[in-house]
GROMACS .gro file of C-alpha atoms in nm:
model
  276
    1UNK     CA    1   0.000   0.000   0.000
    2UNK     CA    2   0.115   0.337  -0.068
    3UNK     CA    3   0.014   0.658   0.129
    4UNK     CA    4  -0.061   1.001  -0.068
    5UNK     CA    5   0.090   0.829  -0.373
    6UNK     CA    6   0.382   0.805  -0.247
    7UNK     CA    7   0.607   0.510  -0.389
    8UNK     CA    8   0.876   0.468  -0.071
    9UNK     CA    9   1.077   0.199  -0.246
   10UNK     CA   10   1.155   0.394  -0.553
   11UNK     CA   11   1.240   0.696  -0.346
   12UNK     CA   12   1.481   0.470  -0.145
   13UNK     CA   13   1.633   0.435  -0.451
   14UNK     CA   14   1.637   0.767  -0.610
   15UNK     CA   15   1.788   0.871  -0.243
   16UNK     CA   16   2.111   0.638  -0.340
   17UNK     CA   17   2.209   0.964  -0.577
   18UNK     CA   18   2.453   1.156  -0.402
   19UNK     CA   19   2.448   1.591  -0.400
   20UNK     CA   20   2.624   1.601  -0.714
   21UNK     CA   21   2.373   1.349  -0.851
   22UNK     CA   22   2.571   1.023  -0.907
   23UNK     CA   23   2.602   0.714  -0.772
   24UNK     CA   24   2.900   0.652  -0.521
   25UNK     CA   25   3.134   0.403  -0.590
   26UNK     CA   26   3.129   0.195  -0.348
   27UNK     CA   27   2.746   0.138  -0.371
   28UNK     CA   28   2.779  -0.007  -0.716
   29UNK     CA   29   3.131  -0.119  -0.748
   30UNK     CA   30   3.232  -0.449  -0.545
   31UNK     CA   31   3.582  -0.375  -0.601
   32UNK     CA   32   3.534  -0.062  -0.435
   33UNK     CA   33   3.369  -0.233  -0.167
   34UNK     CA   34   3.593  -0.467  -0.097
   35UNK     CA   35   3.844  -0.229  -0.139
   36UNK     CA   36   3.687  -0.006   0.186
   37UNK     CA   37   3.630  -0.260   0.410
   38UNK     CA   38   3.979  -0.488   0.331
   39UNK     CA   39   4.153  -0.168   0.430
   40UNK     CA   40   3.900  -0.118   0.785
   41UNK     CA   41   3.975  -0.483   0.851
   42UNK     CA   42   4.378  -0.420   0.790
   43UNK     CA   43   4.329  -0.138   1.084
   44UNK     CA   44   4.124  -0.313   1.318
   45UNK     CA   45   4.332  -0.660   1.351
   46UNK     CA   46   4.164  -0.770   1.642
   47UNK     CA   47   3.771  -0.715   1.724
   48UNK     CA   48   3.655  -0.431   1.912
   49UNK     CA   49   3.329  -0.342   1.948
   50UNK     CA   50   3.210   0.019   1.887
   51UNK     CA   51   3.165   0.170   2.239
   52UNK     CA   52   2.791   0.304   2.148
   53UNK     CA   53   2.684  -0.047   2.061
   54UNK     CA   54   2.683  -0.146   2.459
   55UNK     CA   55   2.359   0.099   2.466
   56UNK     CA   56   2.221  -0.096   2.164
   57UNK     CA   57   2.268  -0.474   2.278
   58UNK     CA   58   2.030  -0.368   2.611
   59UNK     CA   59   1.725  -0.320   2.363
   60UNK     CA   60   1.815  -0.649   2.107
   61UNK     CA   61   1.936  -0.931   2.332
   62UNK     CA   62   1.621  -0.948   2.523
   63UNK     CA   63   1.477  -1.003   2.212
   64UNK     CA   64   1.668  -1.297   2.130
   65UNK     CA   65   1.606  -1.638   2.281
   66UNK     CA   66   1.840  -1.904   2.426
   67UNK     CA   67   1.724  -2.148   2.150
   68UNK     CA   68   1.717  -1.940   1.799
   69UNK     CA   69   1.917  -1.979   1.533
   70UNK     CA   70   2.043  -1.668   1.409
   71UNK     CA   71   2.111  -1.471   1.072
   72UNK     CA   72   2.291  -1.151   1.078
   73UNK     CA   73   2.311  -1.015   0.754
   74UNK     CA   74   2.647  -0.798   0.671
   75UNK     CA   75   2.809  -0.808   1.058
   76UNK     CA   76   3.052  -0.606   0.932
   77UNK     CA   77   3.376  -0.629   1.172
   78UNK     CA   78   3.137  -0.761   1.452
   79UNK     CA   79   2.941  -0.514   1.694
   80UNK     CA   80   2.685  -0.756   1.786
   81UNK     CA   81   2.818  -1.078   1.615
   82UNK     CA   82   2.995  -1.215   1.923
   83UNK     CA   83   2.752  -1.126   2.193
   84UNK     CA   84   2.467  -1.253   1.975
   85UNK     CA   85   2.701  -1.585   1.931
   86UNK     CA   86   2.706  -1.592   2.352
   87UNK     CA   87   2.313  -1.585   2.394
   88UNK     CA   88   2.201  -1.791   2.116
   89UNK     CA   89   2.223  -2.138   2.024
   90UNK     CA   90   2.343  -2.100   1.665
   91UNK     CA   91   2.446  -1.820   1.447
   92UNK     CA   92   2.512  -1.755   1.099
   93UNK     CA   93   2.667  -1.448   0.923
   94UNK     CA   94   2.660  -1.349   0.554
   95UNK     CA   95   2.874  -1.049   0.449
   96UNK     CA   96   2.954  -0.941   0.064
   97UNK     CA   97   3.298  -0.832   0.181
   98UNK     CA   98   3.607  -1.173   0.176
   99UNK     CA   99   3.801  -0.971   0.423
  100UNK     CA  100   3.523  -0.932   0.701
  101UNK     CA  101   3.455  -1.310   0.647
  102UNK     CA  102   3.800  -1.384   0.709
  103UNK     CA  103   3.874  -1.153   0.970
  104UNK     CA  104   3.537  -1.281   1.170
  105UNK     CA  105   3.678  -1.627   1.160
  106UNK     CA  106   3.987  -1.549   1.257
  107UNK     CA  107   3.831  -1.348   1.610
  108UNK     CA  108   3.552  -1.691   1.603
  109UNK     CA  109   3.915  -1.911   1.639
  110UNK     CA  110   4.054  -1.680   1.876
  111UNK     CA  111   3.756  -1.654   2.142
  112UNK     CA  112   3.685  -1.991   2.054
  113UNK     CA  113   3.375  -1.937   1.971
  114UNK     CA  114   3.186  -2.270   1.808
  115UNK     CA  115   2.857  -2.186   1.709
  116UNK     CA  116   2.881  -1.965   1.432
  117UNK     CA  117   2.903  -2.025   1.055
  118UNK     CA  118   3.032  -1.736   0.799
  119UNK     CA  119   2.869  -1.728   0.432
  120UNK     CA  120   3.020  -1.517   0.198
  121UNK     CA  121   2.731  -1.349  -0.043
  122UNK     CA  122   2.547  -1.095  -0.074
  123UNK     CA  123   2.229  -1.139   0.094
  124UNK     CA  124   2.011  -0.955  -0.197
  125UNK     CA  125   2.141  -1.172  -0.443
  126UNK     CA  126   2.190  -1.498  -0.265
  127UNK     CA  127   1.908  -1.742  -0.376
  128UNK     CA  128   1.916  -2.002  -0.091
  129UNK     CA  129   1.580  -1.990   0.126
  130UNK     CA  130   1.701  -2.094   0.416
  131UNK     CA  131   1.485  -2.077   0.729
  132UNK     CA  132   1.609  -1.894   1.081
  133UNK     CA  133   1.401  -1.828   1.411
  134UNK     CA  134   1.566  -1.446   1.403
  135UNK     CA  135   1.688  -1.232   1.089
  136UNK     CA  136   1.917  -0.983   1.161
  137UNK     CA  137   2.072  -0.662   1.011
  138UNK     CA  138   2.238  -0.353   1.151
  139UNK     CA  139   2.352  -0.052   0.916
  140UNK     CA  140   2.398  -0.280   0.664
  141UNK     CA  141   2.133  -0.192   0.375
  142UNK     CA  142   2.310   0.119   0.195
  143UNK     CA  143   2.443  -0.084  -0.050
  144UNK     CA  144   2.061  -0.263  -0.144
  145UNK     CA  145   1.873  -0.103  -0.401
  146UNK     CA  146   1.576  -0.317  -0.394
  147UNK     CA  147   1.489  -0.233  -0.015
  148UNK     CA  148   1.138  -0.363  -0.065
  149UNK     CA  149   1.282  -0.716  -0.195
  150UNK     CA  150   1.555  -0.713   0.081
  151UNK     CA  151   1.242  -0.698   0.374
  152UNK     CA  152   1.042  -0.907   0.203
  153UNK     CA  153   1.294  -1.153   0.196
  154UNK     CA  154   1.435  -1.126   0.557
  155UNK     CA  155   1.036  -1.133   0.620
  156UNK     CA  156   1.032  -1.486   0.462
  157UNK     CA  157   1.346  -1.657   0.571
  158UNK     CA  158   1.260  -1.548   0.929
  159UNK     CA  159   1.016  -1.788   1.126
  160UNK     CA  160   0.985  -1.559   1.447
  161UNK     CA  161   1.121  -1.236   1.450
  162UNK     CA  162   1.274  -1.005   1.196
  163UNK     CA  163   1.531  -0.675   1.350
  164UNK     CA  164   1.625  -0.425   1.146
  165UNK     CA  165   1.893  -0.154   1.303
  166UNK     CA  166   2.010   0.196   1.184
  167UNK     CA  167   2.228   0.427   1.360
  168UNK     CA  168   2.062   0.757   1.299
  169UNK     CA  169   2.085   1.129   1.352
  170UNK     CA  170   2.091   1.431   1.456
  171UNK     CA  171   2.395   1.483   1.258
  172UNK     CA  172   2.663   1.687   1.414
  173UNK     CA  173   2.585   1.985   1.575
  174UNK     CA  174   2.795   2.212   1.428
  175UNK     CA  175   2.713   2.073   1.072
  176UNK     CA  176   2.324   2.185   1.168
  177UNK     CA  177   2.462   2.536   1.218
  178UNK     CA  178   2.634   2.553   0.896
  179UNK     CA  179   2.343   2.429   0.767
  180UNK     CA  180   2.125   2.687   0.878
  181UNK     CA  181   2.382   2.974   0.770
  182UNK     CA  182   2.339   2.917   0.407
  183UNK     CA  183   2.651   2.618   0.391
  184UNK     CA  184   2.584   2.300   0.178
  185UNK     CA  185   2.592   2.031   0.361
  186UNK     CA  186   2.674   1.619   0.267
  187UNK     CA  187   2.349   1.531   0.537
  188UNK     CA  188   2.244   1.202   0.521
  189UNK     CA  189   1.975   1.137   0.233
  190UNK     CA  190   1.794   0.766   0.409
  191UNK     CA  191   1.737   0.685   0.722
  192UNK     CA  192   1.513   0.491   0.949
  193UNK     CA  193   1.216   0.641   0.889
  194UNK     CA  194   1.229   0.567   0.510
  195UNK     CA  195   1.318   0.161   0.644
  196UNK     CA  196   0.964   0.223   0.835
  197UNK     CA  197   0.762   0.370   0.550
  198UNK     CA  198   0.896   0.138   0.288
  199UNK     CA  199   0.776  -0.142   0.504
  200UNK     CA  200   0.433   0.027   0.556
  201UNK     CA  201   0.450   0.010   0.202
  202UNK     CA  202   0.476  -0.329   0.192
  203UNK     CA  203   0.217  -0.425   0.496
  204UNK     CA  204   0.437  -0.468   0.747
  205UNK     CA  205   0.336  -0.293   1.058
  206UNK     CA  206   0.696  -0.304   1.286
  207UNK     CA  207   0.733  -0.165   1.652
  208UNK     CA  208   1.020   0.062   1.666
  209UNK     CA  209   1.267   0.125   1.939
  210UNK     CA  210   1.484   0.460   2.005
  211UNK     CA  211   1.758   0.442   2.173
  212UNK     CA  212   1.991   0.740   2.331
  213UNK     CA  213   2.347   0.742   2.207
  214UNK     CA  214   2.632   0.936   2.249
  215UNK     CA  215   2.936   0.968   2.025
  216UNK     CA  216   3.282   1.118   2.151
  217UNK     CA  217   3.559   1.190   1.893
  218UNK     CA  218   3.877   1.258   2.018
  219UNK     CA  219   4.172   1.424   1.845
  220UNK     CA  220   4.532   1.457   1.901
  221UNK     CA  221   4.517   1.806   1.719
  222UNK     CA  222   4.343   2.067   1.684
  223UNK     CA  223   4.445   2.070   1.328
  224UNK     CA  224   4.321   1.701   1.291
  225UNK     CA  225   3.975   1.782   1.446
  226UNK     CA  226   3.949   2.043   1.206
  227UNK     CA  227   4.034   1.814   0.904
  228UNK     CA  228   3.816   1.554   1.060
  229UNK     CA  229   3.489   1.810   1.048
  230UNK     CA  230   3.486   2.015   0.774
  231UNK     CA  231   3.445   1.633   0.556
  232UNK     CA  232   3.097   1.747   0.489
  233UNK     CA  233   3.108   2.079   0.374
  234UNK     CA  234   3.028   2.084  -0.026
  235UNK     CA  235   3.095   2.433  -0.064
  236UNK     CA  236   3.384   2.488  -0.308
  237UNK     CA  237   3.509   2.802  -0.091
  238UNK     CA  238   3.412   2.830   0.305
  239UNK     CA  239   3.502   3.076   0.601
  240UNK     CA  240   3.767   2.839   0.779
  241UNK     CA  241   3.718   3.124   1.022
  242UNK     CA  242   3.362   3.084   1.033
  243UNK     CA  243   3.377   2.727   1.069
  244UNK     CA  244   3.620   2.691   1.370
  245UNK     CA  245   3.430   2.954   1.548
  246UNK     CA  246   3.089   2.746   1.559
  247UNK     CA  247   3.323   2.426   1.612
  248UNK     CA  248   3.473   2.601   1.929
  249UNK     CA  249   3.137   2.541   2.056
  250UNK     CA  250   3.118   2.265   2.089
  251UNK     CA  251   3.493   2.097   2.097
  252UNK     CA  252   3.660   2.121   2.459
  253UNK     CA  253   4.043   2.067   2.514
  254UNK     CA  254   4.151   1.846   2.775
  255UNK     CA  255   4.516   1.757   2.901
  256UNK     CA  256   4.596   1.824   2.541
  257UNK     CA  257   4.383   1.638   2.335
  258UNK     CA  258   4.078   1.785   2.174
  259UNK     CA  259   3.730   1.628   2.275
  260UNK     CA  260   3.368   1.655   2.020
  261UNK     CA  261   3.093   1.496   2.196
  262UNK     CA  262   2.736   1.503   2.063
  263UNK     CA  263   2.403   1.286   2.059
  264UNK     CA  264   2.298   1.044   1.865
  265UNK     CA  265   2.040   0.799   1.834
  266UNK     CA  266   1.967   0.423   1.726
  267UNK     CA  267   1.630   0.229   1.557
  268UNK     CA  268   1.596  -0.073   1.639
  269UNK     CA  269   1.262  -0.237   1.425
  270UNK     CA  270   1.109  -0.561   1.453
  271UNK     CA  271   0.820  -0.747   1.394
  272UNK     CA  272   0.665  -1.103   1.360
  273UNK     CA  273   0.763  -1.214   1.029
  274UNK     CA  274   0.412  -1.188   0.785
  275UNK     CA  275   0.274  -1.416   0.546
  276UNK     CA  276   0.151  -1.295   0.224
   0.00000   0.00000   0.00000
């Protein structure tokens, strides 16, 4: 069903156009793809958890049961994958990406963890129909064009519950300021809500759950910070000057290194998987 006319799918997909209306790489090229996240994995070398996700396992684990087996579509280096692992009886991964396959088998063999198996794939082209108790995806659908075939199809591999996840805004502060002073900004063109319309779309009624982050950069520099927050700007020429004087807002230095810390949130959605 659509509401006013409005076709959320397709503008899922028109919203995959960046500013300067093109396609980015790394949305369309594998290469590229594998490219990014071979070099994230080369950093990383052993698994770390992102510190907000601590917040975001409170709201999913108690939706998980002792008995489920598990899918987690594109884990990426593991936020959830190894907690999940601990409170489930079996899960299985599926990334696009060779490197975060290896790398998450390498970390399974180090914590010794048993239960898991790794499929490499891309889970909107993969043809298997596999069955799972839970379907699970976090950040991981920026990549799928066909948003209403990707939910449909964690819908129907799913035999309890379907999440989906999405960190989401505001942005940063100081980019909102910019923003509002005439400065073009890279904002983000799909978030959550557009997961929660497209699946209205499709008759999928899902709860949703907020949850309260916060993010904390820190910088050895001031010249680094600086670098580090102007990545959005699209304007050809800017006030540096300008800039730095609504950052000072909002960046505090302490014992030398420079601190930004500002709110975000998290969606988690879920619902009973539907038959059509």
């Amino acid at each position: 069903m659509k509401t006013n006319n409005i076709d959320y799918i397709e503008l899922w997909r028109q919203s995959m156009v960046n500013h300067y209306g093109k396609v980015p790489n790394r949305l369309k090229d594998d290469a590229a793809e594998e490219a990014f996240w071979s070099s994230m994995v080369e950093r990383k070398k052993q698994h770390k958890a992102d510190p907000y996700t601590k917040q975001v396992h409170q709201e999913l684990l108690p939706l998980l049961n002792r008995e489920d087996h598990v899918l987690e579509i594109g884990p990426g280096w593991g936020n959830y994958t190894f907690d999940i692992a601990k409170e489930v009886r079996k899960l299985t991964c599926i990334d696009s990406s060779k490197s975060i396959i290896s790398f998450l088998a390498s970390q399974a063999n180090e914590k010794g963890t048993e239960n898991m198996d790794l499929i490499h794939d891309k889970w909107e082209s993969e043809t298997k129909r596999d069955k799972y108790d839970v379907v699970f995806g976090f950040n991981c659908y920026y990549r799928m064009i066909d948003i209403g075939h990707t939910l449909l199809k964690m819908n129907e591999s799913a035999t309890r519950l379907v999440i989906v996840g999405m960190t989401t805004g505001p942005e940063k502060p100081h980019y909102m300021e910019l923003e509002k002073r005439g400065y073009t900004i890279n904002l983000r063109k799909r978030d959550y809500i557009h997961i929660l319309n497209v699946l209205y779309q499709l008759g999928i009624l899902a709860d949703c759950k907020i949850v309260k982050l916060k993010s904390k950069k820190i910088y050895s520099t001031y010249e680094e910070m600086i670098r580090d927050n102007t990545t959005k700007i699209l304007d050809e020429q800017f006030s540096y000057d300008e800039v730095k004087t609504i950052l000072n807002k909002y960046v505090v230095e302490k014992e030398g290194v420079f601190e930004y810390e500002y709110p975000f949130h998290a969606a988690l959605m879920y619902w009973n998987p539907k038959e059509f």
